[in-house]
PDB file of C-alpha atoms in Angstrom:
ATOM      1  CA  UNK Y   1     138.553  90.582  89.716  1.00 47.00           C
ATOM      2  CA  UNK Y   2     136.097  90.628  92.604  1.00 56.00           C
ATOM      3  CA  UNK Y   3     132.435  90.975  91.746  1.00 54.00           C
ATOM      4  CA  UNK Y   4     130.648  94.057  93.066  1.00 57.00           C
ATOM      5  CA  UNK Y   5     128.240  93.615  95.970  1.00 65.00           C
ATOM      6  CA  UNK Y   6     124.780  92.642  94.743  1.00 68.00           C
ATOM      7  CA  UNK Y   7     121.931  95.070  94.330  1.00 87.00           C
ATOM      8  CA  UNK Y   8     118.764  94.082  96.145  1.00 92.00           C
ATOM      9  CA  UNK Y   9     115.303  94.231  94.586  1.00 94.00           C
ATOM     10  CA  UNK Y  10     112.056  93.502  96.383  1.00 94.00           C
ATOM     11  CA  UNK Y  11     109.361  91.671  94.434  1.00 92.00           C
ATOM     12  CA  UNK Y  12     105.784  91.032  95.458  1.00 94.00           C
ATOM     13  CA  UNK Y  13     103.471  88.432  93.947  1.00 95.00           C
ATOM     14  CA  UNK Y  14      99.812  89.444  93.870  1.00 94.00           C
ATOM     15  CA  UNK Y  15      96.554  88.090  92.509  1.00 94.00           C
ATOM     16  CA  UNK Y  16      93.537  86.067  93.568  1.00 93.00           C
ATOM     17  CA  UNK Y  17      93.864  82.981  95.708  1.00 90.00           C
ATOM     18  CA  UNK Y  18      94.542  79.769  93.805  1.00 92.00           C
ATOM     19  CA  UNK Y  19      96.182  81.339  90.747  1.00 94.00           C
ATOM     20  CA  UNK Y  20      99.526  79.669  91.497  1.00 93.00           C
ATOM     21  CA  UNK Y  21     101.542  82.425  93.182  1.00 93.00           C
ATOM     22  CA  UNK Y  22     103.254  80.122  95.672  1.00 91.00           C
ATOM     23  CA  UNK Y  23     103.880  77.554  92.951  1.00 92.00           C
ATOM     24  CA  UNK Y  24     105.588  80.161  90.763  1.00 94.00           C
ATOM     25  CA  UNK Y  25     107.811  81.177  93.659  1.00 93.00           C
ATOM     26  CA  UNK Y  26     108.671  77.564  94.483  1.00 92.00           C
ATOM     27  CA  UNK Y  27     109.459  76.775  90.855  1.00 94.00           C
ATOM     28  CA  UNK Y  28     111.706  79.826  90.517  1.00 94.00           C
ATOM     29  CA  UNK Y  29     113.492  79.301  93.837  1.00 92.00           C
ATOM     30  CA  UNK Y  30     113.819  75.516  93.944  1.00 91.00           C
ATOM     31  CA  UNK Y  31     112.915  74.392  90.412  1.00 92.00           C
ATOM     32  CA  UNK Y  32     110.183  72.065  91.571  1.00 91.00           C
ATOM     33  CA  UNK Y  33     106.399  71.917  91.572  1.00 91.00           C
ATOM     34  CA  UNK Y  34     104.214  70.921  94.488  1.00 85.00           C
ATOM     35  CA  UNK Y  35     100.462  70.587  93.936  1.00 77.00           C
ATOM     36  CA  UNK Y  36      98.474  72.946  96.130  1.00 68.00           C
ATOM     37  CA  UNK Y  37      96.381  71.511  98.943  1.00 60.00           C
ATOM     38  CA  UNK Y  38      94.195  74.514  99.602  1.00 54.00           C
ATOM     39  CA  UNK Y  39      95.434  78.033 100.294  1.00 54.00           C
ATOM     40  CA  UNK Y  40      97.845  78.746 103.110  1.00 51.00           C
ATOM     41  CA  UNK Y  41      97.652  81.741 105.416  1.00 40.00           C
ATOM     42  CA  UNK Y  42     101.144  83.137 105.950  1.00 45.00           C
ATOM     43  CA  UNK Y  43     103.343  85.520 104.012  1.00 46.00           C
ATOM     44  CA  UNK Y  44     106.085  83.465 102.411  1.00 78.00           C
ATOM     45  CA  UNK Y  45     109.485  84.939 101.656  1.00 82.00           C
ATOM     46  CA  UNK Y  46     112.268  83.730  99.381  1.00 90.00           C
ATOM     47  CA  UNK Y  47     115.558  85.169  98.190  1.00 92.00           C
ATOM     48  CA  UNK Y  48     117.565  84.247  95.108  1.00 94.00           C
ATOM     49  CA  UNK Y  49     120.666  85.584  93.383  1.00 95.00           C
ATOM     50  CA  UNK Y  50     120.565  86.290  89.655  1.00 94.00           C
ATOM     51  CA  UNK Y  51     122.903  88.065  87.241  1.00 92.00           C
ATOM     52  CA  UNK Y  52     121.882  90.746  84.744  1.00 90.00           C
ATOM     53  CA  UNK Y  53     124.589  91.979  82.343  1.00 86.00           C
ATOM     54  CA  UNK Y  54     127.291  90.660  84.713  1.00 87.00           C
ATOM     55  CA  UNK Y  55     125.719  92.497  87.654  1.00 89.00           C
ATOM     56  CA  UNK Y  56     124.755  90.348  90.653  1.00 93.00           C
ATOM     57  CA  UNK Y  57     121.241  91.076  91.879  1.00 94.00           C
ATOM     58  CA  UNK Y  58     119.559  89.661  94.952  1.00 95.00           C
ATOM     59  CA  UNK Y  59     115.819  89.213  94.593  1.00 96.00           C
ATOM     60  CA  UNK Y  60     113.738  89.273  97.755  1.00 94.00           C
ATOM     61  CA  UNK Y  61     110.328  87.902  96.856  1.00 94.00           C
ATOM     62  CA  UNK Y  62     107.205  88.098  98.995  1.00 90.00           C
ATOM     63  CA  UNK Y  63     104.095  85.990  98.439  1.00 84.00           C
ATOM     64  CA  UNK Y  64     100.777  86.695 100.167  1.00 71.00           C
ATOM     65  CA  UNK Y  65     100.098  82.959 100.514  1.00 63.00           C
ATOM     66  CA  UNK Y  66      96.413  83.120 101.347  1.00 58.00           C
ATOM     67  CA  UNK Y  67      96.024  86.572 102.866  1.00 56.00           C
ATOM     68  CA  UNK Y  68      94.404  87.790  99.648  1.00 54.00           C
ATOM     69  CA  UNK Y  69      91.390  85.624 100.513  1.00 51.00           C
ATOM     70  CA  UNK Y  70      90.597  88.046 103.316  1.00 46.00           C
ATOM     71  CA  UNK Y  71      91.738  91.189 101.451  1.00 53.00           C
ATOM     72  CA  UNK Y  72      94.007  91.785 104.437  1.00 52.00           C
ATOM     73  CA  UNK Y  73      97.175  92.720 102.564  1.00 61.00           C
ATOM     74  CA  UNK Y  74      98.675  95.766 104.251  1.00 66.00           C
ATOM     75  CA  UNK Y  75     100.679  98.675 102.942  1.00 75.00           C
ATOM     76  CA  UNK Y  76     103.801  97.186 104.508  1.00 78.00           C
ATOM     77  CA  UNK Y  77     103.576  94.295 102.044  1.00 83.00           C
ATOM     78  CA  UNK Y  78     103.773  96.701  99.098  1.00 87.00           C
ATOM     79  CA  UNK Y  79     106.263  99.136 100.639  1.00 86.00           C
ATOM     80  CA  UNK Y  80     109.630  99.485  98.853  1.00 89.00           C
ATOM     81  CA  UNK Y  81     108.629  97.036  96.120  1.00 93.00           C
ATOM     82  CA  UNK Y  82     110.543  97.550  92.890  1.00 94.00           C
ATOM     83  CA  UNK Y  83     108.623  94.889  90.997  1.00 96.00           C
ATOM     84  CA  UNK Y  84     105.323  93.053  91.133  1.00 96.00           C
ATOM     85  CA  UNK Y  85     104.145  89.875  89.469  1.00 97.00           C
ATOM     86  CA  UNK Y  86     100.402  90.247  88.907  1.00 98.00           C
ATOM     87  CA  UNK Y  87      99.079  86.730  88.394  1.00 97.00           C
ATOM     88  CA  UNK Y  88      95.826  85.323  87.067  1.00 99.00           C
ATOM     89  CA  UNK Y  89      94.751  81.785  86.168  1.00 98.00           C
ATOM     90  CA  UNK Y  90      94.009  81.351  82.465  1.00 98.00           C
ATOM     91  CA  UNK Y  91      91.380  78.714  83.333  1.00 98.00           C
ATOM     92  CA  UNK Y  92      89.398  80.984  85.695  1.00 98.00           C
ATOM     93  CA  UNK Y  93      87.844  84.062  84.117  1.00 98.00           C
ATOM     94  CA  UNK Y  94      87.077  85.705  87.463  1.00 98.00           C
ATOM     95  CA  UNK Y  95      90.782  85.922  88.350  1.00 98.00           C
ATOM     96  CA  UNK Y  96      91.341  87.936  85.175  1.00 99.00           C
ATOM     97  CA  UNK Y  97      88.338  90.150  85.903  1.00 98.00           C
ATOM     98  CA  UNK Y  98      89.836  91.103  89.276  1.00 97.00           C
ATOM     99  CA  UNK Y  99      93.151  92.339  87.838  1.00 98.00           C
ATOM    100  CA  UNK Y 100      92.074  95.976  87.837  1.00 97.00           C
ATOM    101  CA  UNK Y 101      91.597  96.000  91.597  1.00 94.00           C
ATOM    102  CA  UNK Y 102      94.991  94.395  92.218  1.00 94.00           C
ATOM    103  CA  UNK Y 103      96.674  96.805  89.850  1.00 95.00           C
ATOM    104  CA  UNK Y 104      95.099  99.799  91.567  1.00 94.00           C
ATOM    105  CA  UNK Y 105      96.314  98.585  94.968  1.00 90.00           C
ATOM    106  CA  UNK Y 106      99.835  97.970  93.681  1.00 92.00           C
ATOM    107  CA  UNK Y 107     100.218 101.400  92.139  1.00 93.00           C
ATOM    108  CA  UNK Y 108      98.658 103.134  95.118  1.00 91.00           C
ATOM    109  CA  UNK Y 109     100.792 101.432  97.763  1.00 90.00           C
ATOM    110  CA  UNK Y 110     103.990 100.521  95.893  1.00 91.00           C
ATOM    111  CA  UNK Y 111     104.187 103.708  93.833  1.00 88.00           C
ATOM    112  CA  UNK Y 112     103.899 104.707  90.196  1.00 84.00           C
ATOM    113  CA  UNK Y 113     107.426 103.529  89.371  1.00 88.00           C
ATOM    114  CA  UNK Y 114     106.835  99.890  90.317  1.00 94.00           C
ATOM    115  CA  UNK Y 115     107.533  97.574  87.369  1.00 96.00           C
ATOM    116  CA  UNK Y 116     104.688  95.102  86.888  1.00 97.00           C
ATOM    117  CA  UNK Y 117     104.749  91.823  85.004  1.00 98.00           C
ATOM    118  CA  UNK Y 118     101.290  90.466  84.170  1.00 98.00           C
ATOM    119  CA  UNK Y 119     101.352  86.674  84.270  1.00 98.00           C
ATOM    120  CA  UNK Y 120      98.744  84.321  82.853  1.00 98.00           C
ATOM    121  CA  UNK Y 121      99.586  81.173  84.800  1.00 98.00           C
ATOM    122  CA  UNK Y 122      98.672  77.513  84.233  1.00 98.00           C
ATOM    123  CA  UNK Y 123      99.185  77.575  80.477  1.00 97.00           C
ATOM    124  CA  UNK Y 124      99.775  73.820  80.684  1.00 97.00           C
ATOM    125  CA  UNK Y 125      95.976  73.619  81.050  1.00 97.00           C
ATOM    126  CA  UNK Y 126      95.339  75.166  77.644  1.00 94.00           C
ATOM    127  CA  UNK Y 127      92.345  72.901  76.944  1.00 96.00           C
ATOM    128  CA  UNK Y 128      90.564  74.489  79.907  1.00 98.00           C
ATOM    129  CA  UNK Y 129      91.495  78.028  78.909  1.00 98.00           C
ATOM    130  CA  UNK Y 130      88.925  80.700  79.814  1.00 99.00           C
ATOM    131  CA  UNK Y 131      91.095  83.738  79.024  1.00 98.00           C
ATOM    132  CA  UNK Y 132      92.822  83.850  75.656  1.00 97.00           C
ATOM    133  CA  UNK Y 133      96.339  85.159  75.160  1.00 98.00           C
ATOM    134  CA  UNK Y 134      95.176  88.202  73.213  1.00 98.00           C
ATOM    135  CA  UNK Y 135      93.102  89.375  76.174  1.00 98.00           C
ATOM    136  CA  UNK Y 136      96.157  89.254  78.406  1.00 98.00           C
ATOM    137  CA  UNK Y 137      98.205  91.152  75.846  1.00 98.00           C
ATOM    138  CA  UNK Y 138      95.522  93.807  75.497  1.00 98.00           C
ATOM    139  CA  UNK Y 139      95.224  94.341  79.254  1.00 98.00           C
ATOM    140  CA  UNK Y 140      99.002  94.681  79.515  1.00 98.00           C
ATOM    141  CA  UNK Y 141      99.152  97.211  76.699  1.00 98.00           C
ATOM    142  CA  UNK Y 142      96.313  99.292  78.102  1.00 98.00           C
ATOM    143  CA  UNK Y 143      97.908  99.500  81.538  1.00 97.00           C
ATOM    144  CA  UNK Y 144     101.605  99.686  80.687  1.00 95.00           C
ATOM    145  CA  UNK Y 145     102.545  96.211  81.910  1.00 97.00           C
ATOM    146  CA  UNK Y 146     104.801  93.458  80.676  1.00 97.00           C
ATOM    147  CA  UNK Y 147     103.053  90.190  79.870  1.00 98.00           C
ATOM    148  CA  UNK Y 148     103.908  86.508  79.758  1.00 98.00           C
ATOM    149  CA  UNK Y 149     102.051  83.235  80.067  1.00 98.00           C
ATOM    150  CA  UNK Y 150     103.659  80.712  82.386  1.00 98.00           C
ATOM    151  CA  UNK Y 151     103.264  77.257  83.822  1.00 98.00           C
ATOM    152  CA  UNK Y 152     104.519  76.714  87.346  1.00 96.00           C
ATOM    153  CA  UNK Y 153     103.986  72.993  86.775  1.00 96.00           C
ATOM    154  CA  UNK Y 154     106.207  72.650  83.691  1.00 97.00           C
ATOM    155  CA  UNK Y 155     108.419  75.688  84.518  1.00 97.00           C
ATOM    156  CA  UNK Y 156     107.543  77.290  81.183  1.00 98.00           C
ATOM    157  CA  UNK Y 157     108.634  80.961  81.212  1.00 98.00           C
ATOM    158  CA  UNK Y 158     108.858  81.097  85.016  1.00 97.00           C
ATOM    159  CA  UNK Y 159     112.530  82.038  85.219  1.00 96.00           C
ATOM    160  CA  UNK Y 160     112.189  84.388  82.251  1.00 96.00           C
ATOM    161  CA  UNK Y 161     109.372  86.276  83.986  1.00 97.00           C
ATOM    162  CA  UNK Y 162     111.444  86.970  87.094  1.00 96.00           C
ATOM    163  CA  UNK Y 163     114.611  87.835  85.174  1.00 95.00           C
ATOM    164  CA  UNK Y 164     112.892  90.053  82.609  1.00 95.00           C
ATOM    165  CA  UNK Y 165     111.271  92.011  85.410  1.00 96.00           C
ATOM    166  CA  UNK Y 166     114.607  92.506  87.161  1.00 94.00           C
ATOM    167  CA  UNK Y 167     116.252  93.700  83.956  1.00 93.00           C
ATOM    168  CA  UNK Y 168     113.463  96.209  83.392  1.00 93.00           C
ATOM    169  CA  UNK Y 169     113.739  97.507  86.952  1.00 92.00           C
ATOM    170  CA  UNK Y 170     117.495  98.056  86.686  1.00 88.00           C
ATOM    171  CA  UNK Y 171     117.140  99.923  83.421  1.00 86.00           C
ATOM    172  CA  UNK Y 172     114.329 102.058  84.804  1.00 83.00           C
ATOM    173  CA  UNK Y 173     116.432 103.004  87.816  1.00 81.00           C
ATOM    174  CA  UNK Y 174     119.372 103.935  85.605  1.00 78.00           C
ATOM    175  CA  UNK Y 175     117.168 105.907  83.227  1.00 76.00           C
ATOM    176  CA  UNK Y 176     115.531 107.883  86.014  1.00 72.00           C
ATOM    177  CA  UNK Y 177     118.933 108.690  87.445  1.00 66.00           C
ATOM    178  CA  UNK Y 178     120.639 109.662  84.179  1.00 47.00           C
ATOM    179  CA  UNK Y 179     117.874 111.363  82.230  1.00 47.00           C
ATOM    180  CA  UNK Y 180     114.837 112.743  84.020  1.00 39.00           C
ATOM    181  CA  UNK Y 181     113.255 113.734  80.712  1.00 36.00           C
ATOM    182  CA  UNK Y 182     113.363 110.222  79.279  1.00 41.00           C
ATOM    183  CA  UNK Y 183     109.872 108.823  78.751  1.00 39.00           C
ATOM    184  CA  UNK Y 184     111.012 105.295  79.527  1.00 36.00           C
ATOM    185  CA  UNK Y 185     108.573 104.524  82.331  1.00 37.00           C
ATOM    186  CA  UNK Y 186     106.347 101.524  83.064  1.00 38.00           C
ATOM    187  CA  UNK Y 187     103.333 103.441  81.791  1.00 34.00           C
ATOM    188  CA  UNK Y 188     104.914 104.298  78.429  1.00 34.00           C
ATOM    189  CA  UNK Y 189     106.366 100.919  77.481  1.00 35.00           C
ATOM    190  CA  UNK Y 190     103.499  99.113  75.863  1.00 34.00           C
ATOM    191  CA  UNK Y 191     102.538 101.280  72.915  1.00 32.00           C
ATOM    192  CA  UNK Y 192     103.029  99.141  69.839  1.00 32.00           C
ATOM    193  CA  UNK Y 193     103.435  95.513  68.760  1.00 34.00           C
ATOM    194  CA  UNK Y 194     105.609  93.996  66.104  1.00 32.00           C
ATOM    195  CA  UNK Y 195     105.770  90.549  64.574  1.00 35.00           C
ATOM    196  CA  UNK Y 196     109.254  89.198  64.907  1.00 35.00           C
ATOM    197  CA  UNK Y 197     111.606  87.286  62.725  1.00 35.00           C
ATOM    198  CA  UNK Y 198     113.255  84.575  64.795  1.00 34.00           C
ATOM    199  CA  UNK Y 199     116.502  85.109  62.898  1.00 35.00           C
ATOM    200  CA  UNK Y 200     116.774  88.534  64.523  1.00 37.00           C
ATOM    201  CA  UNK Y 201     117.783  86.820  67.740  1.00 35.00           C
ATOM    202  CA  UNK Y 202     121.307  85.679  68.446  1.00 36.00           C
ATOM    203  CA  UNK Y 203     119.899  82.368  69.656  1.00 36.00           C
ATOM    204  CA  UNK Y 204     116.850  80.786  71.174  1.00 37.00           C
ATOM    205  CA  UNK Y 205     114.071  79.448  69.023  1.00 37.00           C
ATOM    206  CA  UNK Y 206     110.470  79.963  69.982  1.00 35.00           C
ATOM    207  CA  UNK Y 207     110.536  83.738  70.309  1.00 35.00           C
ATOM    208  CA  UNK Y 208     107.616  84.843  68.210  1.00 34.00           C
ATOM    209  CA  UNK Y 209     106.389  88.205  69.339  1.00 36.00           C
ATOM    210  CA  UNK Y 210     107.613  91.329  71.064  1.00 38.00           C
ATOM    211  CA  UNK Y 211     105.606  93.977  72.809  1.00 40.00           C
ATOM    212  CA  UNK Y 212     106.742  97.406  73.828  1.00 38.00           C
ATOM    213  CA  UNK Y 213     108.741 100.470  73.065  1.00 34.00           C
ATOM    214  CA  UNK Y 214     111.825 101.908  74.751  1.00 36.00           C
ATOM    215  CA  UNK Y 215     115.077 103.566  73.572  1.00 30.00           C
ATOM    216  CA  UNK Y 216     117.514 101.577  75.660  1.00 31.00           C
ATOM    217  CA  UNK Y 217     115.930  98.835  77.721  1.00 33.00           C
ATOM    218  CA  UNK Y 218     117.611  95.441  77.754  1.00 31.00           C
ATOM    219  CA  UNK Y 219     115.603  92.393  78.685  1.00 35.00           C
ATOM    220  CA  UNK Y 220     117.079  88.978  79.152  1.00 32.00           C
ATOM    221  CA  UNK Y 221     114.881  86.056  78.218  1.00 32.00           C
ATOM    222  CA  UNK Y 222     115.515  82.369  78.623  1.00 30.00           C
ATOM    223  CA  UNK Y 223     117.996  81.788  75.823  1.00 27.00           C
ATOM    224  CA  UNK Y 224     118.619  85.064  74.094  1.00 30.00           C
ATOM    225  CA  UNK Y 225     119.256  88.743  74.629  1.00 33.00           C
ATOM    226  CA  UNK Y 226     117.588  91.468  72.625  1.00 33.00           C
ATOM    227  CA  UNK Y 227     119.037  94.939  72.759  1.00 31.00           C
ATOM    228  CA  UNK Y 228     117.022  98.105  72.296  1.00 34.00           C
ATOM    229  CA  UNK Y 229     118.985 100.303  69.882  1.00 34.00           C
ATOM    230  CA  UNK Y 230     116.199 102.412  68.393  1.00 32.00           C
ATOM    231  CA  UNK Y 231     112.709 103.623  69.147  1.00 34.00           C
ATOM    232  CA  UNK Y 232     111.063 100.571  67.582  1.00 33.00           C
ATOM    233  CA  UNK Y 233     112.594  97.500  69.123  1.00 35.00           C
ATOM    234  CA  UNK Y 234     111.801  94.448  71.170  1.00 36.00           C
ATOM    235  CA  UNK Y 235     111.169  94.875  74.844  1.00 38.00           C
ATOM    236  CA  UNK Y 236     109.713  91.568  75.868  1.00 42.00           C
ATOM    237  CA  UNK Y 237     109.824  88.147  74.309  1.00 37.00           C
ATOM    238  CA  UNK Y 238     106.790  85.934  74.684  1.00 38.00           C
ATOM    239  CA  UNK Y 239     106.547  82.173  74.491  1.00 36.00           C
ATOM    240  CA  UNK Y 240     102.980  81.379  73.389  1.00 37.00           C
ATOM    241  CA  UNK Y 241     101.641  78.145  74.836  1.00 37.00           C
TER     242      UNK Y 241
END
């Protein structure tokens, strides 16, 4: 049986210079890490095929690659974006403090329905941490975002961040099309937190906490699937560093 043609989703990666945006993209696309030698000054583009629930999806991912230094990101960069990865560096407090400005730009130019994954990058540098995990979780909850900590260097959670975002986008699109009254929107996800029992997963050790609330959303993490079947269920699995 022939597979259906792939859906296409546009992602943007935003955040201060030096937080590891290009490194995250390189790790996801090519599964390798290249130390940064200063910021670059072009918009970088990458495409990659993934599969969500047997559906092929083509991700088109745009990285500012240095333009954020000059605050010269235009509306065309945000236009038609279904998802955004909002990245900060856990070792640099100022990159976390600037998240509000980036979030405002994303929602103004990409639209209220854009699905946003907040990423605390460089968790391999935990000894130099300036922003604790709980602060990232709190910011995500307050602003209706998903949240993960990643390491572009070790690849920790990088693929899961991209795939989880795609799964959320597809479910949001389906929900908006099938039930306009459903409150399953990016701004209503993060309402409560639950401690998890690892045995509740079909597989995949290391899942310790879930954040969110949604009647139907399915998110695929690195080694397990969790299905929303009630009003109090897992939305996002986190891998604490």
